[in-house]
Rosetta silent file (secondary structure, phi, psi, omega in degrees, C-alpha in Angstrom):
SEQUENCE: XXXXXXXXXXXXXXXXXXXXXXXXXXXXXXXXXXXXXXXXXXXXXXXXXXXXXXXXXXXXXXXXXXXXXXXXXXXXXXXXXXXXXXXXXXXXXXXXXXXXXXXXXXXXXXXXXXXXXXXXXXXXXXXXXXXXXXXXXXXXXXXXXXXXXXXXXXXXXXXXXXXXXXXXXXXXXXXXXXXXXXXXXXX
SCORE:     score description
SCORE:     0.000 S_00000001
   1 L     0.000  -31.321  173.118  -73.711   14.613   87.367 S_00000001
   2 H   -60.245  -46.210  174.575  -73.411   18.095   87.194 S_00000001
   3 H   -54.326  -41.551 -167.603  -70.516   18.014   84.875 S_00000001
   4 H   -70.244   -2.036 -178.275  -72.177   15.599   82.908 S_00000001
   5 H  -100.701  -36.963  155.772  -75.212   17.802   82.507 S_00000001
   6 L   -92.603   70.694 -164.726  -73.160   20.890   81.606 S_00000001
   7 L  -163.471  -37.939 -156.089  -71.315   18.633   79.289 S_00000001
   8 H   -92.138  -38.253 -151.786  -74.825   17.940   77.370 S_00000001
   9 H   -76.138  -29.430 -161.384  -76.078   21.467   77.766 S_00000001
  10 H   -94.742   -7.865  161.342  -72.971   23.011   75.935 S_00000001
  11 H   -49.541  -67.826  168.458  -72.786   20.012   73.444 S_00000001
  12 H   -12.492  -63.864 -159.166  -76.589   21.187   72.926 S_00000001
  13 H   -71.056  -50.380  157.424  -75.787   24.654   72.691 S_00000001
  14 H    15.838  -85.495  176.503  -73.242   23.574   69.841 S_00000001
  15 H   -63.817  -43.945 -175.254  -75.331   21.868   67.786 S_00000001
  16 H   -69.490  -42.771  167.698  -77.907   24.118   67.718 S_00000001
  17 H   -83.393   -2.313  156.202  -76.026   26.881   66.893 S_00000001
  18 H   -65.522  -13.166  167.834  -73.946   25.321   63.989 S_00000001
  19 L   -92.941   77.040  167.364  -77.770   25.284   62.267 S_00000001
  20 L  -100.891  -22.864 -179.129  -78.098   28.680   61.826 S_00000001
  21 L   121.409   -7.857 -143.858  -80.050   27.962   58.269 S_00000001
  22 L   -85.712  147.719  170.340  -77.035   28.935   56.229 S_00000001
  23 L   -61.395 -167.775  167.316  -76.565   27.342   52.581 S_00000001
  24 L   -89.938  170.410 -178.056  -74.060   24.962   51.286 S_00000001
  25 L  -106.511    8.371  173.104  -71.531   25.786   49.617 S_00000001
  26 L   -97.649  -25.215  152.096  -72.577   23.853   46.344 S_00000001
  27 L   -55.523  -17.139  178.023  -76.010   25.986   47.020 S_00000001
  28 L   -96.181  -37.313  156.679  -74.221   29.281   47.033 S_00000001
  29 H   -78.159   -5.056 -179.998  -73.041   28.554   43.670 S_00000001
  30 H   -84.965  -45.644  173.124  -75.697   27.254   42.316 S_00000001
  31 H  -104.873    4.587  153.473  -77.648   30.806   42.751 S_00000001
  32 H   -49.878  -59.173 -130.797  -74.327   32.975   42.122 S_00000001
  33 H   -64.500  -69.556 -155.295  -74.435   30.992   38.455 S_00000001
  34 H   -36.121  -36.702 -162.085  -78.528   31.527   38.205 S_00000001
  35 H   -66.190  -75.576  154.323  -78.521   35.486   39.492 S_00000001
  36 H    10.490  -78.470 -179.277  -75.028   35.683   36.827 S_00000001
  37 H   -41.381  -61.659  168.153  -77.616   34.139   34.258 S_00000001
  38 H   -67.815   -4.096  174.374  -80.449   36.531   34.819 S_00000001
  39 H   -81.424  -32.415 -154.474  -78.274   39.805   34.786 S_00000001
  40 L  -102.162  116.531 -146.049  -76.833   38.615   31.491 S_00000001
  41 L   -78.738 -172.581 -176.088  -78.609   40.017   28.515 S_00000001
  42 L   -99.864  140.106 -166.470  -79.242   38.216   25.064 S_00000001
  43 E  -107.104  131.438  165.481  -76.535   38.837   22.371 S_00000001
  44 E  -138.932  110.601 -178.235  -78.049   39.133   18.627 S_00000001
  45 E   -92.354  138.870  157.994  -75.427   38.832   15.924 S_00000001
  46 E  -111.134  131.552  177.514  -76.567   39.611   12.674 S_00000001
  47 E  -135.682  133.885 -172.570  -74.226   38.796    9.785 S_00000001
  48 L   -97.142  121.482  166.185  -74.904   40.502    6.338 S_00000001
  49 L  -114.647  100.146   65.159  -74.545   39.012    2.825 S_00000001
  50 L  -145.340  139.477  153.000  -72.336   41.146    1.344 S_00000001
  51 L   -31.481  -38.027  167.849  -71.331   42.787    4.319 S_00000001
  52 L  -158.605  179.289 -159.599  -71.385   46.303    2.846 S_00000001
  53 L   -37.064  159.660  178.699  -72.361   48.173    0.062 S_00000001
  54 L  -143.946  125.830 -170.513  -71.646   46.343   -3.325 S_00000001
  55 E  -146.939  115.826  173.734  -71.841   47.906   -6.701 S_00000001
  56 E  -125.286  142.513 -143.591  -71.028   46.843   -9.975 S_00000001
  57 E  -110.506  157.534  178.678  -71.357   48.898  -12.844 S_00000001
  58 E  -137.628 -173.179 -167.767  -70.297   47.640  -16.705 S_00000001
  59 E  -157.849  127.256  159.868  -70.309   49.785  -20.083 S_00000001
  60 E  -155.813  156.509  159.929  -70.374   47.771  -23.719 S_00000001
  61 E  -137.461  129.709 -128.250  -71.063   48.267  -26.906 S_00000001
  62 E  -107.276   87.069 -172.690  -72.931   45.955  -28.686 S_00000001
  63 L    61.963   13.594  137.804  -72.345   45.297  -32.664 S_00000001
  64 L    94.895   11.921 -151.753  -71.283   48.518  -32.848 S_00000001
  65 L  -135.740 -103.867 -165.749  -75.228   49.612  -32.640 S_00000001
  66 E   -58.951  153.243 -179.208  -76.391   49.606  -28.857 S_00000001
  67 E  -136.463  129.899  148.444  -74.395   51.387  -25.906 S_00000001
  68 E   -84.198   96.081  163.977  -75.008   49.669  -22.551 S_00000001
  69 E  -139.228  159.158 -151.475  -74.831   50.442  -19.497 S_00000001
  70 E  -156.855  133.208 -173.063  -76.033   48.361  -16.419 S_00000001
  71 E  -129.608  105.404 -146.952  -75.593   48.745  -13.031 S_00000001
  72 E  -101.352  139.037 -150.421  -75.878   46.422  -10.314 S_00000001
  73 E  -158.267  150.710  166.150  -75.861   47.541   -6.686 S_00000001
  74 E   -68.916  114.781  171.535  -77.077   46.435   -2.669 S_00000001
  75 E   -56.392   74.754 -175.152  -80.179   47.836   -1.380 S_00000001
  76 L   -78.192   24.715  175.305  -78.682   48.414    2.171 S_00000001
  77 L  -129.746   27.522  170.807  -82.004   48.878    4.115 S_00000001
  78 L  -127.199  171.745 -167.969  -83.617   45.505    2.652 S_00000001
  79 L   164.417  154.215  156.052  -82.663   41.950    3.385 S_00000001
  80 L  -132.827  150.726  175.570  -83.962   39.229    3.440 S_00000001
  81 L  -121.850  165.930 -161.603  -83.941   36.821    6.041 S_00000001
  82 L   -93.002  -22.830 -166.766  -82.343   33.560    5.506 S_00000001
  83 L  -135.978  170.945  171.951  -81.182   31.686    8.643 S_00000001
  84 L  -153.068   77.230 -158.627  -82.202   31.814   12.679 S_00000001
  85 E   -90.563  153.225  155.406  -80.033   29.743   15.116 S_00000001
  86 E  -117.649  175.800 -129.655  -80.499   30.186   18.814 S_00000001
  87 L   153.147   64.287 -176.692  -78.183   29.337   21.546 S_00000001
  88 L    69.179 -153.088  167.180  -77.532   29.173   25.116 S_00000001
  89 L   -84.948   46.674  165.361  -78.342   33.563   24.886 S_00000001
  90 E  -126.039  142.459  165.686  -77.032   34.135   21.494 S_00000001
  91 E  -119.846  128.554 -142.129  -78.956   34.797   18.844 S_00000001
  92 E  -141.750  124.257  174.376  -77.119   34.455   15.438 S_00000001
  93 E  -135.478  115.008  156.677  -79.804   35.847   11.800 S_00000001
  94 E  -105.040  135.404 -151.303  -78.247   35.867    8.565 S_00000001
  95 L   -81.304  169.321  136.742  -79.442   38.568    6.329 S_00000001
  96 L  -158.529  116.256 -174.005  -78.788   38.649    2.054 S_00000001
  97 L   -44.986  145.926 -169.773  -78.957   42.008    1.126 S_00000001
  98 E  -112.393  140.052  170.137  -81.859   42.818   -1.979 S_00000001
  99 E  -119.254  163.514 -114.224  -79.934   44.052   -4.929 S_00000001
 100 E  -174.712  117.326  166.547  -81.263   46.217   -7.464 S_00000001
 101 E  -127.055  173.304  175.326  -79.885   47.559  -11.181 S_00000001
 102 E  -134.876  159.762 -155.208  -80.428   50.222  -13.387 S_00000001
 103 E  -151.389  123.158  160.635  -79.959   49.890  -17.362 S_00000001
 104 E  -133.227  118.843  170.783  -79.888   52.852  -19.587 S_00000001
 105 E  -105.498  135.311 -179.663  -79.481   51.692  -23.343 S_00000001
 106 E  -142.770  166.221  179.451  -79.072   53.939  -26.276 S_00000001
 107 E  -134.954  152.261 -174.041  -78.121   54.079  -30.012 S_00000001
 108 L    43.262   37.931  171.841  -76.307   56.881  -31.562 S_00000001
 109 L    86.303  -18.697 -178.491  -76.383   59.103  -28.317 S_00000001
 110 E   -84.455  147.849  173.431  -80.557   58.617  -28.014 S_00000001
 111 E  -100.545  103.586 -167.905  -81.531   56.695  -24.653 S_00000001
 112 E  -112.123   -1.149  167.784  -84.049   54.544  -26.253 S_00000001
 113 E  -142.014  122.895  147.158  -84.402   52.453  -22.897 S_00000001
 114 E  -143.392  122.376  172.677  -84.106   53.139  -19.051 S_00000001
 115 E  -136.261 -178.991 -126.823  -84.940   51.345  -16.068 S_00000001
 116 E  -153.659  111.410  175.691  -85.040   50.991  -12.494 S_00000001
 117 E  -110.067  123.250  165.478  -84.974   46.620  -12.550 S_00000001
 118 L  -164.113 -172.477  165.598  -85.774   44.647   -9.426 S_00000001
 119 H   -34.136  -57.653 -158.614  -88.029   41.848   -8.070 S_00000001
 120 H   -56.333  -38.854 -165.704  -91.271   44.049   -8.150 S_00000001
 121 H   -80.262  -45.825 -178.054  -91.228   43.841  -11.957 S_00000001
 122 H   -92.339   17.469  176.378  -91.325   40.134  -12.210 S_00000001
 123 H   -78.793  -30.247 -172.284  -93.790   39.275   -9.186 S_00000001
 124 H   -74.764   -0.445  173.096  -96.578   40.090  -11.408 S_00000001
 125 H   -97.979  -14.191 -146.612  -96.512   37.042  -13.964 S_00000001
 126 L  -153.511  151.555 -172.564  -95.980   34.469  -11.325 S_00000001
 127 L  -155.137   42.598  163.469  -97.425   34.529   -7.958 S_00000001
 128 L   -68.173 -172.760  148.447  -95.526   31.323   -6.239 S_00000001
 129 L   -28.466  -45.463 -146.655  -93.735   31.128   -3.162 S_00000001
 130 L   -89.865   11.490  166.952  -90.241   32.005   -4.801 S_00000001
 131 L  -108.108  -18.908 -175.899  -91.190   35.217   -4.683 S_00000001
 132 L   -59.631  -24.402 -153.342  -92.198   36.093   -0.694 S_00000001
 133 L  -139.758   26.499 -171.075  -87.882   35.705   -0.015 S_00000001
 134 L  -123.148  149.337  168.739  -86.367   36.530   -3.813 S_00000001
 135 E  -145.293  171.742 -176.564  -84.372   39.184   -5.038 S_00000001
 136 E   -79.749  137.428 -179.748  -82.404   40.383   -8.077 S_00000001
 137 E   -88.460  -62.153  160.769  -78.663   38.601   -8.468 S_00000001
 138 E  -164.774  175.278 -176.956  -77.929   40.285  -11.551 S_00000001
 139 E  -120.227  104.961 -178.947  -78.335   42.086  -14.804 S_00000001
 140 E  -126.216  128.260  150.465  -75.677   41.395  -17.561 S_00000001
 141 L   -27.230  106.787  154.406  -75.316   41.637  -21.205 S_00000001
 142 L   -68.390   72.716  178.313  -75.636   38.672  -23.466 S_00000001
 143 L   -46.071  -55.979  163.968  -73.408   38.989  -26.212 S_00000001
 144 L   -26.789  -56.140 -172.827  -73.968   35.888  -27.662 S_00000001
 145 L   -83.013  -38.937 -175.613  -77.881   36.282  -27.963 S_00000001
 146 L   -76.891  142.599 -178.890  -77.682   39.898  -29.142 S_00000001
 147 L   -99.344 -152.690 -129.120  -77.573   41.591  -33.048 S_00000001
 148 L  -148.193  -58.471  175.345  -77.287   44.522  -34.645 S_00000001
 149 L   -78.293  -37.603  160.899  -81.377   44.379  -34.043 S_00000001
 150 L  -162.693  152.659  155.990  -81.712   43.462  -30.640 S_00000001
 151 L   -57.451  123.271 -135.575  -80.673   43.458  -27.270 S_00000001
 152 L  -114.667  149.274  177.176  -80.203   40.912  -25.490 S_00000001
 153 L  -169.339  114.340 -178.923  -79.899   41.266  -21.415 S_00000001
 154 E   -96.930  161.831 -165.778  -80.325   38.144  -18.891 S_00000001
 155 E  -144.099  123.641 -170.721  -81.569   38.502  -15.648 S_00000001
 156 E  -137.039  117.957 -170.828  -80.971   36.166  -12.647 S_00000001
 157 E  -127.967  143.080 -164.054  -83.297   36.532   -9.713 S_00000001
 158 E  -117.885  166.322  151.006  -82.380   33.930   -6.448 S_00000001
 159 L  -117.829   53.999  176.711  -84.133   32.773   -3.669 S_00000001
 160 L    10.403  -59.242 -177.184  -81.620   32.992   -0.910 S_00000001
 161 L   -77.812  -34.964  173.603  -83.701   31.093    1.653 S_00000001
 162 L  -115.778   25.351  161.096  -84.434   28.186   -0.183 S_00000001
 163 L    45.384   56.370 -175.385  -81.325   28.241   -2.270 S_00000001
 164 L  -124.196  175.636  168.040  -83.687   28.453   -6.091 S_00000001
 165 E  -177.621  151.507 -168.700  -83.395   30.476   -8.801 S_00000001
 166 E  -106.069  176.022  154.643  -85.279   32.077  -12.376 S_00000001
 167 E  -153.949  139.745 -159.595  -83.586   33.422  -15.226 S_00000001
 168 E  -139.499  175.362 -158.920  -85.156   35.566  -17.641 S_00000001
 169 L  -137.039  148.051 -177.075  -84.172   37.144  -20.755 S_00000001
 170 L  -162.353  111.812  150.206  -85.336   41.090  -21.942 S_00000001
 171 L   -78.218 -175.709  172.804  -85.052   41.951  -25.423 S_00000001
 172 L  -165.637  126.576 -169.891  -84.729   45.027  -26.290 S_00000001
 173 L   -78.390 -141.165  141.761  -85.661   46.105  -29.877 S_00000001
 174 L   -77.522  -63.560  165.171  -83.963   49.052  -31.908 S_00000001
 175 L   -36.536  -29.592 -154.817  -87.241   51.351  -30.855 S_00000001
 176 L    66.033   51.355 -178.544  -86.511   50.259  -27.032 S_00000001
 177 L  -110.088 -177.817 -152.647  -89.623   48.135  -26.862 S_00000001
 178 L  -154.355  133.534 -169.696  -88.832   45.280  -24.593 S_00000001
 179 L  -126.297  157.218  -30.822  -90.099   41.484  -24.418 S_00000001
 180 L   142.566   -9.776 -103.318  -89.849   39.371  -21.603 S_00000001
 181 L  -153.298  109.370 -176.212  -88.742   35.370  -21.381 S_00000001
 182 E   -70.724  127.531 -175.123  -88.342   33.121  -18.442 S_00000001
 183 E   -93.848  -22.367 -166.994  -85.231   31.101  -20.161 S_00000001
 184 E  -175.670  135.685  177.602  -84.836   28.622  -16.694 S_00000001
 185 L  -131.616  137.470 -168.245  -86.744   28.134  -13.660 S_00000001
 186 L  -130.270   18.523 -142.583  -85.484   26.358  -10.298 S_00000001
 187 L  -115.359    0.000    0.000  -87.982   27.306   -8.083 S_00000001
């Protein structure tokens, strides 16, 4: 009886001390992954439309009367933005860059027009939506539409985020006076 009684006690002692409290071993990974999770910061990719500066500059001359030149270029400390995915901890925003021209037209060597062109000039006739996320695309000469008497110069302003777009037309007289006319609206 004695055996069988230290036979119980050291069974006893056994058991009890295989429970020490310890986890599992599907519990030990389960708060490696979580700690692993909270050390691990959030990644924010930004990707840029055009990725880096962009500048295009032309020169014409127009019926032999106006000299043109127009210059079209990336704002790089503007954007606007267009998309916002999230992701497990990545955060992925895609930018398109506000572009910007400059125009200086002249006849015979006189500068009879120059400006500094961008959104800001055409938010004041219209005062939709398509303007809170729009920017300038470009500024180009219209040969076709221009004479001997006036200049002709379209203008294409986008709306990145919601994929619209105006186009406007700027005469430009002999004198440099300068008219105005949305030619096509998308927005």
């Amino acid at each position: 009886m004695k055996n069988i009684l230290l036979l119980v006690s050291f069974l006893t002692l056994i058991i009890l001390t295989s429970c020490d409290g310890r986890k599992s071993k599907s519990d030990r990974i389960n708060n490696a992954v979580l700690e692993f999770n909270n050390k691990e910061k959030l990644i924010d990719l930004k990707d840029y439309f055009p990725e880096s500066y962009a500048e295009i500059k032309t020169d014409s001359i127009i019926a032999q009367t106006f000299k043109v030149s127009v210059k079209n270029y990336t704002v790089m400390n503007q954007q606007i933005l267009v998309k916002q995915t999230s992701k497990n901890r990545n955060k992925t925003s895609k930018f398109h860059r506000v572009f910007e021209s400059e125009v200086v037209v002249a006849i015979e060597d006189k500068i009879i027009y120059s400006k500094h062109i961008s959104v800001e000039k055409f938010k004041n006739f219209d005062t939709s939506e398509f303007w809170s996320n729009a920017t300038l695309e470009h500024v180009w000469v219209n040969q076709e539409a221009s004479s001997t008497e006036n200049l002709s110069l379209s203008v294409s302003i986008i709306n990145p985020k919601n994929k619209r777009f105006k186009l406007y037309e700027i005469r430009i007289d002999q004198s440099g006076k300068e008219y105005l006319t949305l030619i096509e609206d998308r927005s």
